[in-house]
Each structure stands twice: as C-alpha cells, then as structure tokens.
Amino acid sequence: DVKVTQSSRYLVKRTGEKVFLECVQDMDHENMFWYRQDPGLGLRLIYFSYDVKMKEKGDIPEGYSVSREKKERFSLILESASTNQTSMYLCASSWELYSNQPQHFGDGTRLSIL
Amino acid sequence: GESVGLHLPTLSVQEGDNSIINCAYSNSASDYFIWYKQESGKGPQFIIDIRSNMDKRQGQRVTVLLNKTVKHLSLQIAATQPGDSAVYFCAEGDNYGQNFVFGPGTRLSVLP
C-alpha cells in the first residue's frame, strides 16, 4: 500500500514564526501536493510538484512556499505564520502526469497558530 | 479531522441497508473521477475511481455511477456497516492528473 507520512499530527506555533511541515511518500511517486482543509471549504490546493526541484502554484499559494529536494519528500513552509493559516494540512502523492491515477493522502497535520 | 464535517449534509442509514451518496460536478471537460472516504482524525482514503468513457464501475461493496449528461456522480455502498461511517467526497480531474477539484463532502452516519 502507498504510505504518505506527515511528520506531525498536531502542531502549535506563534504568529510570525517560520513553520515547516514535512511529508514523505514511499511509492516513488512523481507528483506531490499540499492542501489545506477547512470546514465548509473542502480541500484547496496550495502547491504541487511534479518532479524534484519543480513546483507549481495551486489555488491559494499566498503566504506559503514549498521545497522538493528529494523525490520522496515535499515540505510546506509558512514563511511568517498568521492566525488565518490555522487549518488541517494534507499532503498527497500520485504517479506521473497524464496517468489518471488517484492521489494518496497522509493523515494530516492540524496546525494552530496562536 | 474532527472539525471537517461541521457544515456537511448528512445521510443516515440503517445498518445493513444500501447507501447512495451523490455528487454534482462542475466541469463538463473533467474526465476522471474519484470517491474518497475520510474518517475522523484521518486523511482521505481512496475508495474507487472511474474514467469518463465508463458509466459504471464496481468494487467490493461499492459501485460508482457516472452520468455525464447531467454531470452527476454517485457512490453506492451495499449492506452498509458501522465502519462505513465517515465523510465521503468526490473529486473531478482533468487529463493531466494533478488538477483535481474536490466536493464538499457528505457525512454518512450508520444507525445500529
């Protein structure tokens, strides 16, 4: 089975801090994704990457950046955390582009910004 | 997560009955569709998918129906069990494999 592992289940940080969320997948997937999930809004795509060192903006990239130095690892960075970034963050991975394959998700990181 | 389903529509079914969860999608050009199940405190779990050149696909106890004419997707769960209680949501995707739009979800509650 595909395993997508997010490093923290719960995280509490303060406004203005730089926050790193880590995600690792073990299936040699090309694509990796970061979403946030908020009540009533569903999943919204922040950033995705289709290869090492490649990144593409999703629907809500403002206030975030990403890093993909190795194929299996995709990091989400909150440059200067704000309270409106309190949310559930979900990482996902999938096979290469044009393959019509489902995304596989980790169990999420619930981030609270105080 | 615990707060994901605060504003979601809820479907309550008796244990052993069949469940039908519906989803309307927006883009007539979407050609790949997925159903996910999300239990409290966990990430979405892939259930079943269907491509636009099909109108029905069956898995173990689940069936997905696709009606492209009215842009409607449904998930049927046979003999619903307590372990099926979760939030279910659909996703529609394009041919590129990375641009998915996720529905808001429906909470399925299985009554004993």
mmCIF file of C-alpha atoms in Angstrom:
data_model
loop_
_atom_site.group_PDB
_atom_site.id
_atom_site.type_symbol
_atom_site.label_atom_id
_atom_site.label_comp_id
_atom_site.label_asym_id
_atom_site.label_seq_id
_atom_site.Cartn_x
_atom_site.Cartn_y
_atom_site.Cartn_z
ATOM 1 C CA ASP A 1 0.000 0.000 0.000
ATOM 2 C CA VAL A 2 1.018 3.574 -0.616
ATOM 3 C CA LYS A 3 2.303 5.267 2.506
ATOM 4 C CA VAL A 4 2.268 9.038 2.815
ATOM 5 C CA THR A 5 3.657 10.154 6.148
ATOM 6 C CA GLN A 6 3.317 13.616 7.605
ATOM 7 C CA SER A 7 5.808 14.339 10.338
ATOM 8 C CA SER A 8 3.425 15.894 12.872
ATOM 9 C CA ARG A 9 -0.231 15.191 13.650
ATOM 10 C CA TYR A 10 -0.639 18.314 15.771
ATOM 11 C CA LEU A 11 1.424 21.475 15.804
ATOM 12 C CA VAL A 12 1.041 24.733 17.723
ATOM 13 C CA LYS A 13 3.041 27.768 16.649
ATOM 14 C CA ARG A 14 3.008 31.510 17.251
ATOM 15 C CA THR A 15 2.227 34.339 14.873
ATOM 16 C CA GLY A 16 5.290 35.363 12.892
ATOM 17 C CA GLU A 17 7.125 32.067 13.291
ATOM 18 C CA LYS A 18 8.522 30.199 10.298
ATOM 19 C CA VAL A 19 6.800 26.816 10.177
ATOM 20 C CA PHE A 20 7.886 23.686 8.338
ATOM 21 C CA LEU A 21 5.519 20.826 7.544
ATOM 22 C CA GLU A 22 7.170 17.692 6.224
ATOM 23 C CA CYS A 23 5.780 14.923 4.060
ATOM 24 C CA VAL A 24 7.376 11.699 2.858
ATOM 25 C CA GLN A 25 5.989 9.098 0.427
ATOM 26 C CA ASP A 26 7.369 5.628 -0.112
ATOM 27 C CA MET A 27 5.994 4.747 -3.553
ATOM 28 C CA ASP A 28 8.380 6.605 -5.841
ATOM 29 C CA HIS A 29 5.541 8.876 -6.959
ATOM 30 C CA GLU A 30 6.379 11.728 -9.296
ATOM 31 C CA ASN A 31 3.709 14.137 -8.076
ATOM 32 C CA MET A 32 3.286 15.536 -4.607
ATOM 33 C CA PHE A 33 0.713 18.007 -3.314
ATOM 34 C CA TRP A 34 -0.114 20.191 -0.335
ATOM 35 C CA TYR A 35 -3.735 21.029 0.510
ATOM 36 C CA ARG A 36 -5.459 22.735 3.361
ATOM 37 C CA GLN A 37 -8.855 21.576 4.554
ATOM 38 C CA ASP A 38 -11.261 23.936 6.291
ATOM 39 C CA PRO A 39 -14.895 23.382 7.350
ATOM 40 C CA GLY A 40 -17.288 24.236 4.546
ATOM 41 C CA LEU A 41 -14.488 24.884 2.049
ATOM 42 C CA GLY A 42 -13.285 21.395 1.236
ATOM 43 C CA LEU A 43 -9.744 20.748 0.067
ATOM 44 C CA ARG A 44 -7.882 23.639 -1.509
ATOM 45 C CA LEU A 45 -4.612 23.158 -3.345
ATOM 46 C CA ILE A 46 -1.695 25.236 -2.076
ATOM 47 C CA TYR A 47 1.233 23.948 -4.155
ATOM 48 C CA PHE A 48 2.194 20.860 -6.074
ATOM 49 C CA SER A 49 5.353 19.419 -7.528
ATOM 50 C CA TYR A 50 5.747 17.032 -10.460
ATOM 51 C CA ASP A 51 9.474 16.450 -10.091
ATOM 52 C CA VAL A 52 12.436 17.160 -7.863
ATOM 53 C CA LYS A 53 13.097 20.898 -7.553
ATOM 54 C CA MET A 54 9.941 21.669 -9.561
ATOM 55 C CA LYS A 55 6.935 23.424 -8.060
ATOM 56 C CA GLU A 56 3.682 24.898 -9.282
ATOM 57 C CA LYS A 57 1.271 27.226 -7.501
ATOM 58 C CA GLY A 58 -2.141 25.918 -6.666
ATOM 59 C CA ASP A 59 -5.241 27.917 -5.860
ATOM 60 C CA ILE A 60 -4.072 29.532 -2.606
ATOM 61 C CA PRO A 61 -0.252 29.854 -2.582
ATOM 62 C CA GLU A 62 -0.057 33.209 -0.795
ATOM 63 C CA GLY A 63 1.870 33.027 2.454
ATOM 64 C CA TYR A 64 3.322 29.600 1.639
ATOM 65 C CA SER A 65 6.335 28.176 -0.123
ATOM 66 C CA VAL A 66 7.490 24.619 -0.809
ATOM 67 C CA SER A 67 10.663 22.653 -1.234
ATOM 68 C CA ARG A 68 11.299 19.373 -3.014
ATOM 69 C CA GLU A 69 14.970 18.458 -2.833
ATOM 70 C CA LYS A 70 14.367 14.700 -2.958
ATOM 71 C CA LYS A 71 11.715 12.766 -4.829
ATOM 72 C CA GLU A 72 10.178 11.260 -1.726
ATOM 73 C CA ARG A 73 9.999 14.435 0.375
ATOM 74 C CA PHE A 74 7.864 17.546 -0.055
ATOM 75 C CA SER A 75 7.980 20.340 2.502
ATOM 76 C CA LEU A 76 5.468 23.125 3.063
ATOM 77 C CA ILE A 77 6.815 26.325 4.582
ATOM 78 C CA LEU A 78 4.835 29.079 6.223
ATOM 79 C CA GLU A 79 7.241 31.996 5.933
ATOM 80 C CA SER A 80 5.620 34.062 8.698
ATOM 81 C CA ALA A 81 2.701 32.234 10.263
ATOM 82 C CA SER A 82 -0.577 34.075 10.739
ATOM 83 C CA THR A 83 -3.745 33.091 12.576
ATOM 84 C CA ASN A 84 -5.660 32.632 9.312
ATOM 85 C CA GLN A 85 -3.302 29.775 8.498
ATOM 86 C CA THR A 86 -4.739 27.705 11.328
ATOM 87 C CA SER A 87 -6.059 24.669 9.477
ATOM 88 C CA MET A 88 -5.703 20.982 8.683
ATOM 89 C CA TYR A 89 -2.901 20.458 6.169
ATOM 90 C CA LEU A 90 -2.928 17.384 3.950
ATOM 91 C CA CYS A 91 -0.112 16.061 1.819
ATOM 92 C CA ALA A 92 -0.782 13.757 -1.141
ATOM 93 C CA SER A 93 1.178 11.971 -3.843
ATOM 94 C CA SER A 94 0.386 10.336 -7.178
ATOM 95 C CA TRP A 95 2.041 8.810 -10.227
ATOM 96 C CA GLU A 96 3.294 10.834 -13.146
ATOM 97 C CA LEU A 97 1.265 13.363 -15.059
ATOM 98 C CA TYR A 98 -1.269 12.262 -17.679
ATOM 99 C CA SER A 99 -1.734 8.963 -15.900
ATOM 100 C CA ASN A 100 -5.238 9.401 -14.410
ATOM 101 C CA GLN A 101 -4.239 7.979 -11.069
ATOM 102 C CA PRO A 102 -5.721 8.853 -7.674
ATOM 103 C CA GLN A 103 -3.900 10.950 -5.162
ATOM 104 C CA HIS A 104 -2.977 9.199 -1.938
ATOM 105 C CA PHE A 105 -3.159 11.240 1.235
ATOM 106 C CA GLY A 106 -1.378 11.366 4.540
ATOM 107 C CA ASP A 107 -3.313 11.653 7.810
ATOM 108 C CA GLY A 108 -2.858 15.401 8.024
ATOM 109 C CA THR A 109 -1.235 17.928 10.313
ATOM 110 C CA ARG A 110 -3.585 20.033 12.406
ATOM 111 C CA LEU A 111 -1.797 23.347 12.740
ATOM 112 C CA SER A 112 -2.831 26.013 15.211
ATOM 113 C CA ILE A 113 -1.325 29.480 15.028
ATOM 114 C CA LEU A 114 -1.694 31.485 18.227
ATOM 115 C CA GLY B 1 -10.112 15.854 11.136
ATOM 116 C CA GLU B 2 -12.629 16.437 13.895
ATOM 117 C CA SER B 3 -13.906 19.724 12.512
ATOM 118 C CA VAL B 4 -14.042 18.817 8.816
ATOM 119 C CA GLY B 5 -17.729 17.965 8.735
ATOM 120 C CA LEU B 6 -19.268 20.823 10.692
ATOM 121 C CA HIS B 7 -21.389 22.137 7.817
ATOM 122 C CA LEU B 8 -21.834 18.996 5.785
ATOM 123 C CA PRO B 9 -25.071 17.371 4.643
ATOM 124 C CA THR B 10 -25.672 14.128 6.497
ATOM 125 C CA LEU B 11 -27.056 10.840 5.276
ATOM 126 C CA SER B 12 -28.288 8.473 7.962
ATOM 127 C CA VAL B 13 -28.871 4.840 7.056
ATOM 128 C CA GLN B 14 -29.725 1.708 8.973
ATOM 129 C CA GLU B 15 -27.009 -0.886 9.300
ATOM 130 C CA GLY B 16 -27.429 -3.430 6.525
ATOM 131 C CA ASP B 17 -29.251 -1.057 4.173
ATOM 132 C CA ASN B 18 -27.738 0.301 0.969
ATOM 133 C CA SER B 19 -26.389 3.864 0.893
ATOM 134 C CA ILE B 20 -26.350 6.236 -2.043
ATOM 135 C CA ILE B 21 -24.182 9.336 -1.867
ATOM 136 C CA ASN B 22 -24.464 11.895 -4.637
ATOM 137 C CA CYS B 23 -22.115 14.436 -6.130
ATOM 138 C CA ALA B 24 -22.677 17.076 -8.780
ATOM 139 C CA TYR B 25 -19.552 18.113 -10.629
ATOM 140 C CA SER B 26 -18.959 21.352 -12.421
ATOM 141 C CA ASN B 27 -16.659 20.880 -15.391
ATOM 142 C CA SER B 28 -18.005 19.062 -18.419
ATOM 143 C CA ALA B 29 -14.393 18.588 -19.575
ATOM 144 C CA SER B 30 -13.465 16.560 -16.477
ATOM 145 C CA ASP B 31 -12.638 13.030 -17.485
ATOM 146 C CA TYR B 32 -11.561 11.289 -14.304
ATOM 147 C CA PHE B 33 -13.490 10.971 -11.044
ATOM 148 C CA ILE B 34 -12.626 9.619 -7.629
ATOM 149 C CA TRP B 35 -14.508 8.875 -4.417
ATOM 150 C CA TYR B 36 -12.706 9.289 -1.113
ATOM 151 C CA LYS B 37 -13.647 8.303 2.436
ATOM 152 C CA GLN B 38 -12.395 10.354 5.352
ATOM 153 C CA GLU B 39 -12.738 9.067 8.883
ATOM 154 C CA SER B 40 -12.393 11.345 11.864
ATOM 155 C CA GLY B 41 -8.768 12.216 12.525
ATOM 156 C CA LYS B 42 -7.501 10.634 9.306
ATOM 157 C CA GLY B 43 -6.658 11.685 5.806
ATOM 158 C CA PRO B 44 -8.872 10.918 2.790
ATOM 159 C CA GLN B 45 -8.703 7.302 1.707
ATOM 160 C CA PHE B 46 -9.167 6.283 -1.938
ATOM 161 C CA ILE B 47 -12.272 4.128 -2.486
ATOM 162 C CA ILE B 48 -12.926 3.862 -6.215
ATOM 163 C CA ASP B 49 -12.389 5.789 -9.429
ATOM 164 C CA ILE B 50 -13.989 5.970 -12.853
ATOM 165 C CA ARG B 51 -12.971 7.408 -16.185
ATOM 166 C CA SER B 52 -15.317 9.365 -18.405
ATOM 167 C CA ASN B 53 -15.501 6.611 -21.018
ATOM 168 C CA MET B 54 -17.393 4.463 -18.482
ATOM 169 C CA ASP B 55 -20.750 4.953 -16.779
ATOM 170 C CA LYS B 56 -20.436 2.319 -14.069
ATOM 171 C CA ARG B 57 -17.684 0.668 -12.123
ATOM 172 C CA GLN B 58 -17.915 -1.822 -9.279
ATOM 173 C CA GLY B 59 -15.613 -2.575 -6.413
ATOM 174 C CA GLN B 60 -16.038 -4.558 -3.256
ATOM 175 C CA ARG B 61 -19.447 -3.490 -1.857
ATOM 176 C CA VAL B 62 -19.182 -0.168 -3.729
ATOM 177 C CA THR B 63 -20.420 0.971 -7.112
ATOM 178 C CA VAL B 64 -19.797 4.302 -8.781
ATOM 179 C CA LEU B 65 -22.198 5.611 -11.418
ATOM 180 C CA LEU B 66 -21.355 8.438 -13.768
ATOM 181 C CA ASN B 67 -23.947 10.417 -15.705
ATOM 182 C CA LYS B 68 -22.096 12.837 -17.929
ATOM 183 C CA THR B 69 -25.284 14.288 -19.393
ATOM 184 C CA VAL B 70 -26.272 15.863 -16.099
ATOM 185 C CA LYS B 71 -22.749 15.942 -14.605
ATOM 186 C CA HIS B 72 -23.644 13.672 -11.731
ATOM 187 C CA LEU B 73 -21.671 11.066 -9.854
ATOM 188 C CA SER B 74 -22.970 8.672 -7.218
ATOM 189 C CA LEU B 75 -21.439 6.195 -4.817
ATOM 190 C CA GLN B 76 -23.499 3.200 -3.776
ATOM 191 C CA ILE B 77 -22.475 1.200 -0.721
ATOM 192 C CA ALA B 78 -24.127 -2.171 -0.319
ATOM 193 C CA ALA B 79 -25.029 -3.574 3.107
ATOM 194 C CA THR B 80 -23.750 -0.527 4.964
ATOM 195 C CA GLN B 81 -21.725 -1.312 8.077
ATOM 196 C CA PRO B 82 -20.798 0.790 11.138
ATOM 197 C CA GLY B 83 -17.253 1.032 9.793
ATOM 198 C CA ASP B 84 -18.612 2.892 6.773
ATOM 199 C CA SER B 85 -19.442 5.915 8.941
ATOM 200 C CA ALA B 86 -17.288 8.743 7.612
ATOM 201 C CA VAL B 87 -17.280 11.785 5.355
ATOM 202 C CA TYR B 88 -17.364 10.885 1.668
ATOM 203 C CA PHE B 89 -16.365 13.275 -1.063
ATOM 204 C CA CYS B 90 -15.888 13.161 -4.776
ATOM 205 C CA ALA B 91 -13.092 14.637 -6.853
ATOM 206 C CA GLU B 92 -13.136 15.523 -10.545
ATOM 207 C CA GLY B 93 -9.923 15.725 -12.508
ATOM 208 C CA ASP B 94 -8.576 16.627 -15.894
ATOM 209 C CA ASN B 95 -6.383 14.518 -18.136
ATOM 210 C CA TYR B 96 -3.175 15.950 -16.681
ATOM 211 C CA GLY B 97 -3.510 14.114 -13.417
ATOM 212 C CA GLN B 98 -2.841 16.906 -10.985
ATOM 213 C CA ASN B 99 -5.673 19.381 -11.168
ATOM 214 C CA PHE B 100 -8.440 17.937 -9.018
ATOM 215 C CA VAL B 101 -11.499 19.748 -7.704
ATOM 216 C CA PHE B 102 -12.879 18.246 -4.523
ATOM 217 C CA GLY B 103 -16.511 18.323 -3.489
ATOM 218 C CA PRO B 104 -17.511 19.493 -0.004
ATOM 219 C CA GLY B 105 -18.463 16.015 1.172
ATOM 220 C CA THR B 106 -21.377 14.162 2.741
ATOM 221 C CA ARG B 107 -21.312 12.688 6.224
ATOM 222 C CA LEU B 108 -22.598 9.099 6.313
ATOM 223 C CA SER B 109 -23.977 8.018 9.671
ATOM 224 C CA VAL B 110 -24.802 4.335 10.131
ATOM 225 C CA LEU B 111 -27.524 3.635 12.688
ATOM 226 C CA PRO B 112 -27.486 0.371 14.665
#
